[in-house]
N, CA, C and O atoms as a DFTB+ gen file, in Angstrom:
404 C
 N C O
     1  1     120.081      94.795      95.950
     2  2     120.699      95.171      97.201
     3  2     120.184      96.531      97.657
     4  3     119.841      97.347      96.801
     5  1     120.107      96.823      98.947
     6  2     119.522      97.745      99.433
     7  2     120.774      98.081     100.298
     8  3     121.645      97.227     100.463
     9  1     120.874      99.430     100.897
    10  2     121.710      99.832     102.331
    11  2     120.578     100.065     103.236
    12  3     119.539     100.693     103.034
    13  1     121.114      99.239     104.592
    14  2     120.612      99.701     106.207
    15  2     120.768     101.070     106.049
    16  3     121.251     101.783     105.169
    17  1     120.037     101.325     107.528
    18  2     120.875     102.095     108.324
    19  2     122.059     102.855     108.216
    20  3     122.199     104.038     107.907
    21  1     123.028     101.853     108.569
    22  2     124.248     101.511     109.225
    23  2     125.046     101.528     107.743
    24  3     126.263     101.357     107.803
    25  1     124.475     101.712     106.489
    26  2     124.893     101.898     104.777
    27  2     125.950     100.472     104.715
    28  3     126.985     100.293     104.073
    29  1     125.332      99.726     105.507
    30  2     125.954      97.948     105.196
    31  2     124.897      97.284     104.295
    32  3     123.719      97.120     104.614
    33  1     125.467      96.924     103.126
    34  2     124.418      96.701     101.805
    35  2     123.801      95.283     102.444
    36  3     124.464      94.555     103.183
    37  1     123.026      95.132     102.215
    38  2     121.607      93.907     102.002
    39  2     121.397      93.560     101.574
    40  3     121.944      93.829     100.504
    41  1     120.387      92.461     101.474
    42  2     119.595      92.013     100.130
    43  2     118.541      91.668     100.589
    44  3     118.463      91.589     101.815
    45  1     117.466      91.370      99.831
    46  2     116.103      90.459     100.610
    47  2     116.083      88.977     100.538
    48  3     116.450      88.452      99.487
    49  1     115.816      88.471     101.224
    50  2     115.983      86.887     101.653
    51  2     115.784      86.570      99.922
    52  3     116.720      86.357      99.152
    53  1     114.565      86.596      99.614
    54  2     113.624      86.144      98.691
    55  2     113.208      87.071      97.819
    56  3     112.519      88.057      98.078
    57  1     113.774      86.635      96.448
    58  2     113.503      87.516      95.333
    59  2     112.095      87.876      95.443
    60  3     111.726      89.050      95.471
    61  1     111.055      86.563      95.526
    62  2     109.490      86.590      95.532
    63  2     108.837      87.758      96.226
    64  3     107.898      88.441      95.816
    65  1     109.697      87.890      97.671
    66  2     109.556      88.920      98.705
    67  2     109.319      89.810      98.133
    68  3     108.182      90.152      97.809
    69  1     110.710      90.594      97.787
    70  2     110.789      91.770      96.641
    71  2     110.145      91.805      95.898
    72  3     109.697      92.946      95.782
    73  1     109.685      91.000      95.068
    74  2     109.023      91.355      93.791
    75  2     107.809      91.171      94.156
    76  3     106.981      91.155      93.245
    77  1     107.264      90.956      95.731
    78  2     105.728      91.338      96.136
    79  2     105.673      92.478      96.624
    80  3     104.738      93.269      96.500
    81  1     106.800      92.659      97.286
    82  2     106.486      94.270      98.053
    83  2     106.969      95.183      96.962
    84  3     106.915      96.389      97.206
    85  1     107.363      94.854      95.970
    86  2     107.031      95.918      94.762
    87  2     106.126      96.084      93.969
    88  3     106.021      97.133      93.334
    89  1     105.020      94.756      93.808
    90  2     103.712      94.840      93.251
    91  2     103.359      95.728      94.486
    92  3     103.307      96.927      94.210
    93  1     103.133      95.439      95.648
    94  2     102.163      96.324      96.717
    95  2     102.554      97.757      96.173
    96  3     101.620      98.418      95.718
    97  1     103.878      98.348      96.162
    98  2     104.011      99.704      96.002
    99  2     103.720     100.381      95.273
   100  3     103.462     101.579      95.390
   101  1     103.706      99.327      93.835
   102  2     103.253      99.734      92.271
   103  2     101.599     100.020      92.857
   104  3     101.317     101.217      92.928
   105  1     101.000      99.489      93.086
   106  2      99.667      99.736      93.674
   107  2      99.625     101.055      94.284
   108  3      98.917     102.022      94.004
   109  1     100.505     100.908      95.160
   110  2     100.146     101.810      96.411
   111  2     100.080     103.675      95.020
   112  3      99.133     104.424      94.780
   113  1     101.152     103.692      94.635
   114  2     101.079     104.465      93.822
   115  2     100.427     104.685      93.012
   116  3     100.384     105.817      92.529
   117  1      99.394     103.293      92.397
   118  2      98.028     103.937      91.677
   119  2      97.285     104.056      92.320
   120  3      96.232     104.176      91.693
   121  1      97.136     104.112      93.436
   122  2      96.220     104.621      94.347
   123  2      96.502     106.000      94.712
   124  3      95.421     106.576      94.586
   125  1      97.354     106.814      95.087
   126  2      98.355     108.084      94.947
   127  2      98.201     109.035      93.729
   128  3      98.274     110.261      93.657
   129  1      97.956     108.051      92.769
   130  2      97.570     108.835      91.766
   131  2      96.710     108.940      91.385
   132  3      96.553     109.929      90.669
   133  1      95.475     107.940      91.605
   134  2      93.826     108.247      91.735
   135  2      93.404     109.519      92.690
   136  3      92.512     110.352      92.532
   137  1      94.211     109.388      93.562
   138  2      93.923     110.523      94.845
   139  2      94.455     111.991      94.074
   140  3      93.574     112.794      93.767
   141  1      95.540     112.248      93.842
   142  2      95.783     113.414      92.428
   143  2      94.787     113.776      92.257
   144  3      94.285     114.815      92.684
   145  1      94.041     112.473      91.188
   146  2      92.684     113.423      89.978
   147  2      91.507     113.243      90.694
   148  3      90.482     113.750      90.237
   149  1      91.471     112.723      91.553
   150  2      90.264     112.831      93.007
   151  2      90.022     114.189      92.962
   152  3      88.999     114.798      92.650
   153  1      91.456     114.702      93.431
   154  2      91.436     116.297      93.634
   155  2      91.243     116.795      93.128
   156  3      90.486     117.681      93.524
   157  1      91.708     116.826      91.596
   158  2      91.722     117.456      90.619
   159  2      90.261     118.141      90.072
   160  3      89.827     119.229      89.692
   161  1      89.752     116.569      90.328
   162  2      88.343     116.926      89.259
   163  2      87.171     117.061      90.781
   164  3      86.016     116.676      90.603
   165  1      87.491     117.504      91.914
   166  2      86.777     117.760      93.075
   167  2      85.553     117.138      93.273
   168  3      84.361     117.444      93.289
   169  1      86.449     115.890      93.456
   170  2      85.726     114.141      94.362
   171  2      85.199     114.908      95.857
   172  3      85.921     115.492      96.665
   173  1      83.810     114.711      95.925
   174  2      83.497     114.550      97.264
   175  2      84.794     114.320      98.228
   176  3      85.606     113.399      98.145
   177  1      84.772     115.616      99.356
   178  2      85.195     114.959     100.525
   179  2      85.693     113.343     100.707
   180  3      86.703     112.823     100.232
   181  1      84.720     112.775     101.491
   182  2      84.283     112.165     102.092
   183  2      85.182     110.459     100.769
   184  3      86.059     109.612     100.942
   185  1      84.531     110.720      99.981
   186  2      85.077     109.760      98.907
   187  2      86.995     109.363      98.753
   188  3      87.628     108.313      98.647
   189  1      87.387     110.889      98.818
   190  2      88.874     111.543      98.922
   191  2      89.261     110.313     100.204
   192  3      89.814     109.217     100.116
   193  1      88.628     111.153     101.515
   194  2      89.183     110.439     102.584
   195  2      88.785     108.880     102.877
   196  3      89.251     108.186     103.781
   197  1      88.019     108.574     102.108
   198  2      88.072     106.812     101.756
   199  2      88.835     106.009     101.208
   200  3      89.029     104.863     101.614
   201  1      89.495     106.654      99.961
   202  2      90.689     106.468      99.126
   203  2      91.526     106.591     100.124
   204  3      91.920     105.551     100.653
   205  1      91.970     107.803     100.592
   206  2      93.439     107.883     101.763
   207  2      93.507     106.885     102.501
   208  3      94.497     106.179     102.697
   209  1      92.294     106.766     103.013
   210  2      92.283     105.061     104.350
   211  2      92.837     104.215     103.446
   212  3      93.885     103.810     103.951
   213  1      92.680     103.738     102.373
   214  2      92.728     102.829     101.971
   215  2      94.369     102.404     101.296
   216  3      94.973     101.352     101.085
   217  1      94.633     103.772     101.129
   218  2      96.204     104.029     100.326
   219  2      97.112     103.789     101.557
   220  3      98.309     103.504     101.525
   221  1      96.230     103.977     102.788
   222  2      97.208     103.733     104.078
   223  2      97.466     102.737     104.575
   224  3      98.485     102.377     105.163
   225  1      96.361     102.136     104.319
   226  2      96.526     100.302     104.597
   227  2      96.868     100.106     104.322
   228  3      97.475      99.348     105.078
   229  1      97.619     100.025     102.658
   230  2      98.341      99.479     101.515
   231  2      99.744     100.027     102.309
   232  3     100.491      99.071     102.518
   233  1     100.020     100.671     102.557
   234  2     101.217     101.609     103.062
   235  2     102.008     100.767     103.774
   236  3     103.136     100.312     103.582
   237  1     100.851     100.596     105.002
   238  2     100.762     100.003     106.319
   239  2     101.011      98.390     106.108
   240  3     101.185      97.706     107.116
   241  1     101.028      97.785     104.821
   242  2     100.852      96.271     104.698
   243  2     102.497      96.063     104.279
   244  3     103.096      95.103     104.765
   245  1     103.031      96.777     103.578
   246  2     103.899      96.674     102.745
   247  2     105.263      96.977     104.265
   248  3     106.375      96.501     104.493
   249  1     104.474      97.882     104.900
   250  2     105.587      98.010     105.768
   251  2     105.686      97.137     106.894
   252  3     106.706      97.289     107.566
   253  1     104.711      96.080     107.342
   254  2     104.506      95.325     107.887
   255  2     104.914      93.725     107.109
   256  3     104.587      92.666     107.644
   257  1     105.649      93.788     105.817
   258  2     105.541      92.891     105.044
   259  2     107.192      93.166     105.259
   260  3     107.794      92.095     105.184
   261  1     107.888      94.059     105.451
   262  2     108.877      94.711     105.074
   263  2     109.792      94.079     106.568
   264  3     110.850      93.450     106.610
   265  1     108.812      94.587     107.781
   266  2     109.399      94.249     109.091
   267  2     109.336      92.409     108.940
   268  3     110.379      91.764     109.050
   269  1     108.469      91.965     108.774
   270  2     108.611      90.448     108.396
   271  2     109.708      89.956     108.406
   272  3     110.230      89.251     109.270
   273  1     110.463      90.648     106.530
   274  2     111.143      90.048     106.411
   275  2     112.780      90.540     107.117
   276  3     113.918      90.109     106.933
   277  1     112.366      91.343     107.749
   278  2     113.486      91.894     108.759
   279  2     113.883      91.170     109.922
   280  3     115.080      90.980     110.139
   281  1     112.657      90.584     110.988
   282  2     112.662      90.130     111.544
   283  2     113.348      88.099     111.650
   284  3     114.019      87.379     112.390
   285  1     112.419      88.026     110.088
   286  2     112.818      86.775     109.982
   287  2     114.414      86.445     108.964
   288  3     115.041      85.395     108.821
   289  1     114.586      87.405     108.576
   290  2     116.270      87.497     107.800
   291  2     117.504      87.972     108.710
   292  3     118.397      87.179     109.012
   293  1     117.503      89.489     109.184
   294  2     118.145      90.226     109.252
   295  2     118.670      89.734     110.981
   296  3     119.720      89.253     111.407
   297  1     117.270      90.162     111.700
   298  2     117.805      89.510     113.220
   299  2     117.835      88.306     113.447
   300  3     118.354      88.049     114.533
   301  1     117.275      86.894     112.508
   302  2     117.497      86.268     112.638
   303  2     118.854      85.330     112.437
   304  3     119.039      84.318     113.112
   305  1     119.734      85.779     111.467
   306  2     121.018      86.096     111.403
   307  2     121.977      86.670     112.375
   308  3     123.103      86.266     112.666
   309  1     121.137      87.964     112.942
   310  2     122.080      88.091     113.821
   311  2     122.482      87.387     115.163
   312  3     123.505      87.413     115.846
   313  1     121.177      86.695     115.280
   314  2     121.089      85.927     116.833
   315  2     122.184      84.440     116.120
   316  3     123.143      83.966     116.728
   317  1     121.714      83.986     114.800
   318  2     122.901      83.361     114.722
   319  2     124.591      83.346     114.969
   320  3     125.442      82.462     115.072
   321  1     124.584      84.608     115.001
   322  2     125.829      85.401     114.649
   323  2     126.196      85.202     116.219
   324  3     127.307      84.791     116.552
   325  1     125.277      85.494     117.074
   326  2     126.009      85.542     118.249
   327  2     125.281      87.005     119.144
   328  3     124.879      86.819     120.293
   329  1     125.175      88.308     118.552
   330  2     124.873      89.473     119.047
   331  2     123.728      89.968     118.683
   332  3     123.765      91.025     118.054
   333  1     122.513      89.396     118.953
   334  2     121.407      89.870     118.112
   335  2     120.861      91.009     118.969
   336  3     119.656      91.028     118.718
   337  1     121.105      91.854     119.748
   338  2     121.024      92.969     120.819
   339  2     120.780      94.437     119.746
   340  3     119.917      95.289     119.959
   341  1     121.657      94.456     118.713
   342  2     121.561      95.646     117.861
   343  2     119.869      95.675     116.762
   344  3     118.908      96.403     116.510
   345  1     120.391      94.462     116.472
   346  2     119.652      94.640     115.117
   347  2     118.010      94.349     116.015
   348  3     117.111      94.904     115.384
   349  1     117.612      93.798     116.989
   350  2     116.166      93.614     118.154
   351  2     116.262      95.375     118.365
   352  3     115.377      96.092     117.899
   353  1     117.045      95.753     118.867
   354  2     116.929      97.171     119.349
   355  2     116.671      97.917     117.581
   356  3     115.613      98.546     117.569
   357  1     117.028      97.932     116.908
   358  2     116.934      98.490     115.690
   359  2     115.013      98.585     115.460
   360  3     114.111      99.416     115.558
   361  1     115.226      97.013     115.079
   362  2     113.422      96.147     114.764
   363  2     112.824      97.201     115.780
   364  3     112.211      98.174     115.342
   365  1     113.008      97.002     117.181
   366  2     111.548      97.753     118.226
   367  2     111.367      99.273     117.418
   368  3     110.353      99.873     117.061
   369  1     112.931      99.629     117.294
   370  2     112.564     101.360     117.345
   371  2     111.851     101.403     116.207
   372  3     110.776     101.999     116.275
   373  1     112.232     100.823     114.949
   374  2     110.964     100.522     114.124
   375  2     109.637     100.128     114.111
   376  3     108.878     100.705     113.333
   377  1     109.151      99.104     114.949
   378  2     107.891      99.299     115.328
   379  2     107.510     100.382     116.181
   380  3     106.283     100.448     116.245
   381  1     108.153     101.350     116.934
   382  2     107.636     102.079     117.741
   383  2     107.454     103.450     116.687
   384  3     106.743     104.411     116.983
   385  1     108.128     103.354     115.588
   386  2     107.920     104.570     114.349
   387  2     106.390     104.107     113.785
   388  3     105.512     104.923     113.505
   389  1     106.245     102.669     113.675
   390  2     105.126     102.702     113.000
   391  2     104.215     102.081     113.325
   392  3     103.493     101.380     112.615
   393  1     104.112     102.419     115.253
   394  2     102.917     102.260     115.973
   395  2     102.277     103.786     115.876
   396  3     101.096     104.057     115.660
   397  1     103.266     104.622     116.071
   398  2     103.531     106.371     115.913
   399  2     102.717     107.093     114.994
   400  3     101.962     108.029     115.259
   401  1     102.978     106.484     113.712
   402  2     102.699     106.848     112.399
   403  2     100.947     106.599     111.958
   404  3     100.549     106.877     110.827
């Protein structure tokens, strides 16, 4: 279980879900930590900022994996529900953070 927003607990549709967008993160973080001793041991420039692109995509996938299942759980529920006006307005301002970003 996770909390919104709104600290109204959650869950993810699909255990599988979760337990992919936690392989992605486990990643994302050895990539985070390659970038560390990148630094450390003074990786070319250029090499550094190849790694970063790449730690960002991973970033960028997971959070796009994330709105997915938002879209297809959370508001899709709510339009069941009757008022799906909050949780659509919620989703945009979220994509508009991570058109931003």
């Amino acid at each position: 279980m996770v909390e919104s927003s709104e600290k109204t607990p959650v869950s993810y549709a699909q255990d599988d879900d979760k337990q992919a967008l936690l392989a992605r993160l486990k990643r994302v973080e050895g990539q985070v930590r390659g970038l560390q001793r990148m630094v450390e041991q003074d990786t070319y420039c250029v090499d550094v900022l190849t790694q970063i692109s790449a730690a960002t995509r991973a970033l960028q996938a997971v959070a796009l994996g994330l709105l997915e299942g938002h879209l297809n759980h959370c508001v899709v529920d709510a339009a069941r529900q009757g008022d799906p006006a909050a949780k659509v307005k919620e989703a945009t301002e979220a994509i508009a953070r991570l058109v931003r970003s």
